[in-house]
Short mmCIF file of C-alpha atoms in Angstrom, two decimals:
data_model
loop_
_atom_site.label_atom_id
_atom_site.label_comp_id
_atom_site.label_asym_id
_atom_site.label_seq_id
_atom_site.Cartn_x
_atom_site.Cartn_y
_atom_site.Cartn_z
CA MET I 1 -6.25 89.98 156.35
CA LYS I 2 -4.97 93.51 155.73
CA LEU I 3 -1.93 94.36 153.62
CA THR I 4 0.79 96.34 155.40
CA SER I 5 3.06 97.01 152.42
CA ASP I 6 3.31 96.43 148.68
CA TYR I 7 6.83 95.85 147.36
CA HIS I 8 6.20 95.39 143.64
CA THR I 9 4.94 98.40 141.67
CA HIS I 10 5.97 99.96 138.37
CA THR I 11 6.16 103.51 137.01
CA PRO I 12 6.88 105.12 133.62
CA TYR I 13 10.57 104.51 134.32
CA SER I 14 9.79 101.05 132.92
CA HIS I 15 6.30 99.75 132.12
CA GLY I 16 3.98 101.55 134.54
CA LYS I 17 1.35 104.20 133.85
CA ASN I 18 1.52 106.33 136.99
CA THR I 19 4.23 108.34 138.70
CA VAL I 20 6.10 107.50 141.88
CA LEU I 21 4.01 110.07 143.74
CA GLU I 22 0.75 108.65 142.39
CA ASN I 23 1.77 105.15 143.49
CA ALA I 24 2.72 106.49 146.93
CA LYS I 25 -0.61 108.31 147.25
CA ALA I 26 -2.42 105.10 146.29
CA ALA I 27 -0.43 103.24 148.94
CA LYS I 28 -1.42 105.83 151.54
CA ASN I 29 -5.09 105.58 150.53
CA ALA I 30 -4.85 101.79 150.91
CA GLY I 31 -3.47 102.21 154.43
CA LEU I 32 -0.01 100.85 153.59
CA LYS I 33 3.10 101.69 155.60
CA GLU I 34 5.57 101.00 152.79
CA VAL I 35 5.59 100.76 148.99
CA GLY I 36 8.32 99.56 146.67
CA ILE I 37 9.01 101.22 143.32
CA THR I 38 10.45 98.24 141.47
CA ASP I 39 10.73 98.91 137.78
CA HIS I 40 11.92 96.28 135.31
CA GLY I 41 15.61 95.45 135.32
CA PHE I 42 18.27 96.98 133.12
CA ASN I 43 18.43 94.07 130.65
CA HIS I 44 14.74 94.15 129.74
CA LEU I 45 14.90 95.07 126.06
CA LEU I 46 11.51 96.83 125.92
CA PHE I 47 10.90 98.30 129.37
CA GLY I 48 14.19 98.22 131.25
CA LEU I 49 15.12 100.85 133.81
CA LYS I 50 18.02 103.05 132.68
CA ARG I 51 20.99 103.56 134.97
CA ASN I 52 21.22 107.23 134.03
CA ASN I 53 17.67 107.75 135.37
CA LEU I 54 18.44 106.51 138.88
CA SER I 55 19.17 109.94 140.36
CA ASP I 56 15.88 111.35 139.01
CA LEU I 57 14.01 108.31 140.30
CA ARG I 58 15.56 108.69 143.74
CA ALA I 59 14.59 112.37 143.82
CA GLU I 60 10.97 111.47 143.02
CA ILE I 61 10.99 108.84 145.75
CA VAL I 62 12.31 111.29 148.36
CA GLU I 63 9.63 113.81 147.38
CA ALA I 64 6.84 111.23 147.38
CA GLU I 65 7.82 109.99 150.82
CA LYS I 66 7.89 113.55 152.13
CA LEU I 67 4.46 114.40 150.71
CA THR I 68 2.65 111.20 151.68
CA GLY I 69 4.35 109.97 154.85
CA VAL I 70 4.56 106.50 153.31
CA LYS I 71 7.97 104.83 153.30
CA VAL I 72 8.94 104.58 149.62
CA LEU I 73 11.69 102.12 148.69
CA LEU I 74 13.77 102.29 145.54
CA GLY I 75 13.96 98.77 144.20
CA MET I 76 14.20 96.92 140.93
CA GLU I 77 12.60 93.79 139.54
CA SER I 78 15.88 92.44 138.25
CA ASN I 79 16.09 89.74 135.62
CA LEU I 80 17.64 86.32 135.96
CA ILE I 81 20.02 86.26 132.96
CA SER I 82 22.04 83.07 133.33
CA VAL I 83 21.77 79.51 134.58
CA ASP I 84 24.66 80.35 136.90
CA GLY I 85 22.28 82.70 138.71
CA GLU I 86 23.52 86.05 137.48
CA THR I 87 21.10 88.96 137.34
CA ASP I 88 21.21 92.35 135.66
CA MET I 89 21.77 93.97 139.08
CA LYS I 90 25.54 94.35 139.12
CA GLU I 91 27.55 94.69 142.32
CA SER I 92 28.22 98.30 141.41
CA ASP I 93 24.46 98.97 141.20
CA LEU I 94 23.62 97.80 144.71
CA GLN I 95 24.52 101.08 146.41
CA TYR I 96 21.63 102.87 144.65
CA PHE I 97 18.83 100.54 145.79
CA ASP I 98 16.83 99.70 148.91
CA LEU I 99 15.07 96.59 147.64
CA TYR I 100 16.15 93.68 145.42
CA LEU I 101 13.49 91.70 143.55
CA CYS I 102 14.23 89.09 140.89
CA GLY I 103 12.18 87.21 138.33
CA ILE I 104 12.25 85.45 134.99
CA HIS I 105 11.06 87.45 131.98
CA GLU I 106 10.96 86.92 128.24
CA VAL I 107 12.35 89.83 126.23
CA LEU I 108 15.79 90.15 127.79
CA LYS I 109 19.43 90.44 127.02
CA TYR I 110 20.64 87.17 128.50
CA LYS I 111 24.28 86.51 129.28
CA SER I 112 24.54 84.08 126.37
CA PHE I 113 22.41 82.44 123.72
CA SER I 114 22.65 79.20 125.70
CA ASP I 115 21.20 80.93 128.76
CA MET I 116 18.39 82.42 126.68
CA ARG I 117 17.59 79.02 125.20
CA ASN I 118 17.66 77.16 128.52
CA ILE I 119 15.91 79.74 130.70
CA MET I 120 13.46 81.41 128.35
CA LEU I 121 12.95 79.59 125.04
CA LYS I 122 12.44 76.10 126.44
CA ASN I 123 10.16 77.32 129.21
CA TYR I 124 8.16 79.63 126.98
CA THR I 125 7.69 76.93 124.34
CA ALA I 126 6.20 74.59 126.96
CA TYR I 127 3.95 77.40 128.21
CA LYS I 128 2.88 78.56 124.76
CA PHE I 129 1.85 75.12 123.55
CA GLY I 130 0.46 73.88 126.85
CA ARG I 131 3.03 71.12 127.13
CA THR I 132 4.34 69.48 130.27
CA PRO I 133 7.91 70.73 130.63
CA SER I 134 10.62 68.10 130.41
CA GLU I 135 12.59 67.05 133.45
CA SER I 136 15.66 68.77 132.04
CA VAL I 137 13.80 72.08 131.68
CA VAL I 138 12.57 71.90 135.28
CA LYS I 139 16.02 70.92 136.52
CA THR I 140 17.73 73.78 134.67
CA THR I 141 15.23 76.42 135.81
CA THR I 142 15.51 75.16 139.39
CA LYS I 143 19.30 75.38 139.17
CA ALA I 144 19.11 78.95 137.86
CA TYR I 145 16.80 80.07 140.68
CA ILE I 146 18.90 78.40 143.37
CA ASN I 147 22.13 79.85 142.04
CA ALA I 148 20.56 83.30 141.97
CA ILE I 149 19.37 83.02 145.58
CA LYS I 150 22.73 81.75 146.80
CA ASN I 151 24.84 84.28 144.90
CA ASN I 152 22.76 87.47 145.28
CA PRO I 153 21.09 89.18 148.28
CA ILE I 154 17.65 88.86 146.69
CA ASP I 155 14.75 89.95 148.88
CA ILE I 156 11.84 88.59 146.82
CA LEU I 157 11.39 86.12 143.96
CA THR I 158 8.61 87.48 141.76
CA HIS I 159 5.74 85.48 140.16
CA ILE I 160 7.61 82.17 140.42
CA ASN I 161 6.50 79.49 137.93
CA TYR I 162 4.80 82.00 135.61
CA LYS I 163 5.78 80.94 132.08
CA CYS I 164 8.66 79.05 133.66
CA TYR I 165 8.85 75.76 135.48
CA CYS I 166 10.95 74.72 138.44
CA ASN I 167 10.91 72.38 141.39
CA LEU I 168 9.02 74.68 143.74
CA GLU I 169 9.88 72.68 146.83
CA GLU I 170 13.63 72.86 146.17
CA VAL I 171 13.52 76.56 145.37
CA ALA I 172 11.42 77.26 148.46
CA LYS I 173 13.90 75.34 150.65
CA CYS I 174 16.71 77.49 149.29
CA CYS I 175 14.70 80.67 149.90
CA ALA I 176 14.04 79.56 153.48
CA ASP I 177 17.74 78.89 154.04
CA TYR I 178 18.91 82.25 152.65
CA GLY I 179 16.07 84.52 153.78
CA THR I 180 14.53 85.28 150.39
CA TYR I 181 10.75 85.72 150.27
CA ILE I 182 8.49 84.17 147.65
CA GLU I 183 5.94 86.55 146.21
CA LEU I 184 2.24 85.84 145.94
CA ASN I 185 1.63 87.99 142.89
CA THR I 186 -1.87 89.44 142.52
CA LYS I 187 -1.53 90.51 138.90
CA LYS I 188 -1.48 86.94 137.67
CA ARG I 189 -2.22 83.57 139.19
CA HIS I 190 1.13 81.80 138.96
CA ILE I 191 0.83 78.94 141.47
CA SER I 192 -1.92 76.59 142.60
CA PRO I 193 -3.16 76.06 146.17
CA ASP I 194 -1.39 72.69 146.29
CA GLU I 195 1.86 74.29 145.14
CA LEU I 196 1.52 76.96 147.81
CA ASN I 197 0.95 74.28 150.45
CA LEU I 198 4.01 72.39 149.22
CA MET I 199 6.25 75.46 149.48
CA ALA I 200 4.85 76.44 152.88
CA LYS I 201 5.93 73.11 154.35
CA THR I 202 9.57 74.13 153.84
CA GLY I 203 9.15 77.06 156.23
CA VAL I 204 9.71 79.66 153.55
CA LYS I 205 8.13 83.07 154.13
CA PHE I 206 5.91 84.92 151.65
CA VAL I 207 4.90 88.45 150.74
CA ILE I 208 1.82 89.55 148.84
CA ASP I 209 2.56 92.02 146.04
CA SER I 210 0.31 93.69 143.48
CA ASP I 211 2.81 93.95 140.60
CA ALA I 212 0.84 97.12 139.89
CA HIS I 213 1.41 98.75 136.51
CA SER I 214 -1.13 101.45 137.40
CA ALA I 215 -1.78 103.23 140.67
CA ASP I 216 -5.31 101.91 140.99
CA ARG I 217 -3.90 98.43 141.63
CA VAL I 218 -1.44 99.35 144.38
CA GLY I 219 -2.34 97.28 147.43
CA ASP I 220 -4.62 94.89 145.52
CA ILE I 221 -4.85 91.49 147.24
CA LYS I 222 -7.80 89.83 145.48
CA ILE I 223 -5.94 86.95 143.80
CA ALA I 224 -3.98 86.26 147.00
CA GLN I 225 -7.20 86.13 149.01
CA GLU I 226 -8.67 83.63 146.55
CA LEU I 227 -5.51 81.52 146.58
CA LEU I 228 -5.25 81.50 150.36
CA SER I 229 -8.91 80.55 150.73
CA GLU I 230 -8.20 77.41 148.71
CA ALA I 231 -4.86 76.60 150.36
CA ASP I 232 -4.05 75.55 153.90
CA ILE I 233 -1.16 77.62 155.19
CA PRO I 234 -0.84 79.71 158.37
CA LEU I 235 -1.09 83.43 157.71
CA GLU I 236 1.96 83.88 159.97
CA LEU I 237 4.06 82.82 156.97
CA ILE I 238 3.01 85.97 155.12
CA GLU I 239 5.24 88.76 156.39
CA ASN I 240 3.56 91.90 155.02
CA ILE I 241 0.04 91.63 156.40
CA ASP I 242 -1.74 92.63 159.60
CA GLY I 243 0.89 95.15 160.68
CA ARG I 244 3.94 92.97 160.02
CA LEU I 245 6.90 94.03 157.89
CA PRO I 246 9.54 91.71 156.40
CA ASN I 247 13.19 91.56 157.44
CA PHE I 248 14.92 91.92 154.10
CA ARG I 249 18.32 90.33 153.53
CA PHE I 250 19.44 93.06 151.11
CA LYS I 251 19.25 95.68 153.85
CA GLU I 252 21.45 93.52 156.08
CA TYR I 253 23.83 92.84 153.18
CA LYS I 254 24.24 96.55 152.48
CA ALA I 255 24.90 97.32 156.14
CA LYS I 256 27.77 94.83 156.14
CA HIS I 257 29.24 95.23 152.67
CA ILE I 258 28.38 98.62 151.14
#
């Protein structure tokens, strides 16, 4: 198994250590065709990307692509900020991006206190104290994910079920229906082999991403290799390995609407 592309990397524009160019050079050294620069979303209170930095970020991406020959995509790891499925990627922001990732994070400006309580506080409390999440927590998180997938042209859900709990089968079915990929994150182990098998049965497609916060991790697949060795899914369901590249829904959405 050889990685073709890595769509989840960070730079100093949010929480990463290395520049766009350094990430692109690392991608080239790893033999990748494409790399995504996907800094944390605007509503992240500690490490959020700033809208007024987008032109500078785009300029660095254009230069990095020119110097390395690697396709460099400007993306964002947006934040799920409401149970209704809203994210901090506004409609007016879409024109600036090539790639649309989305995940659940802790230190955010949520749409309301109720959304913060239901999405973050209840999930994080269960995680922090090692408790089994209640049915209502799982149901609410599942609803939030599904609403986000239905209402936004999200390409990839990042590190699903990490410090949050949902019905993975239902979310995977929705991803399969709408063309959103589920990430196998190699920064943290966020699902079990059995959970991966369960999602794969829905026909959903996956991508392997490093979630690199430093250039030396761009293209890293170790955790994914370990997970896949313990699971039982066809590698054809992983769309960014062995020369394959994903067909992202955001690109199609932009061609039609922007």
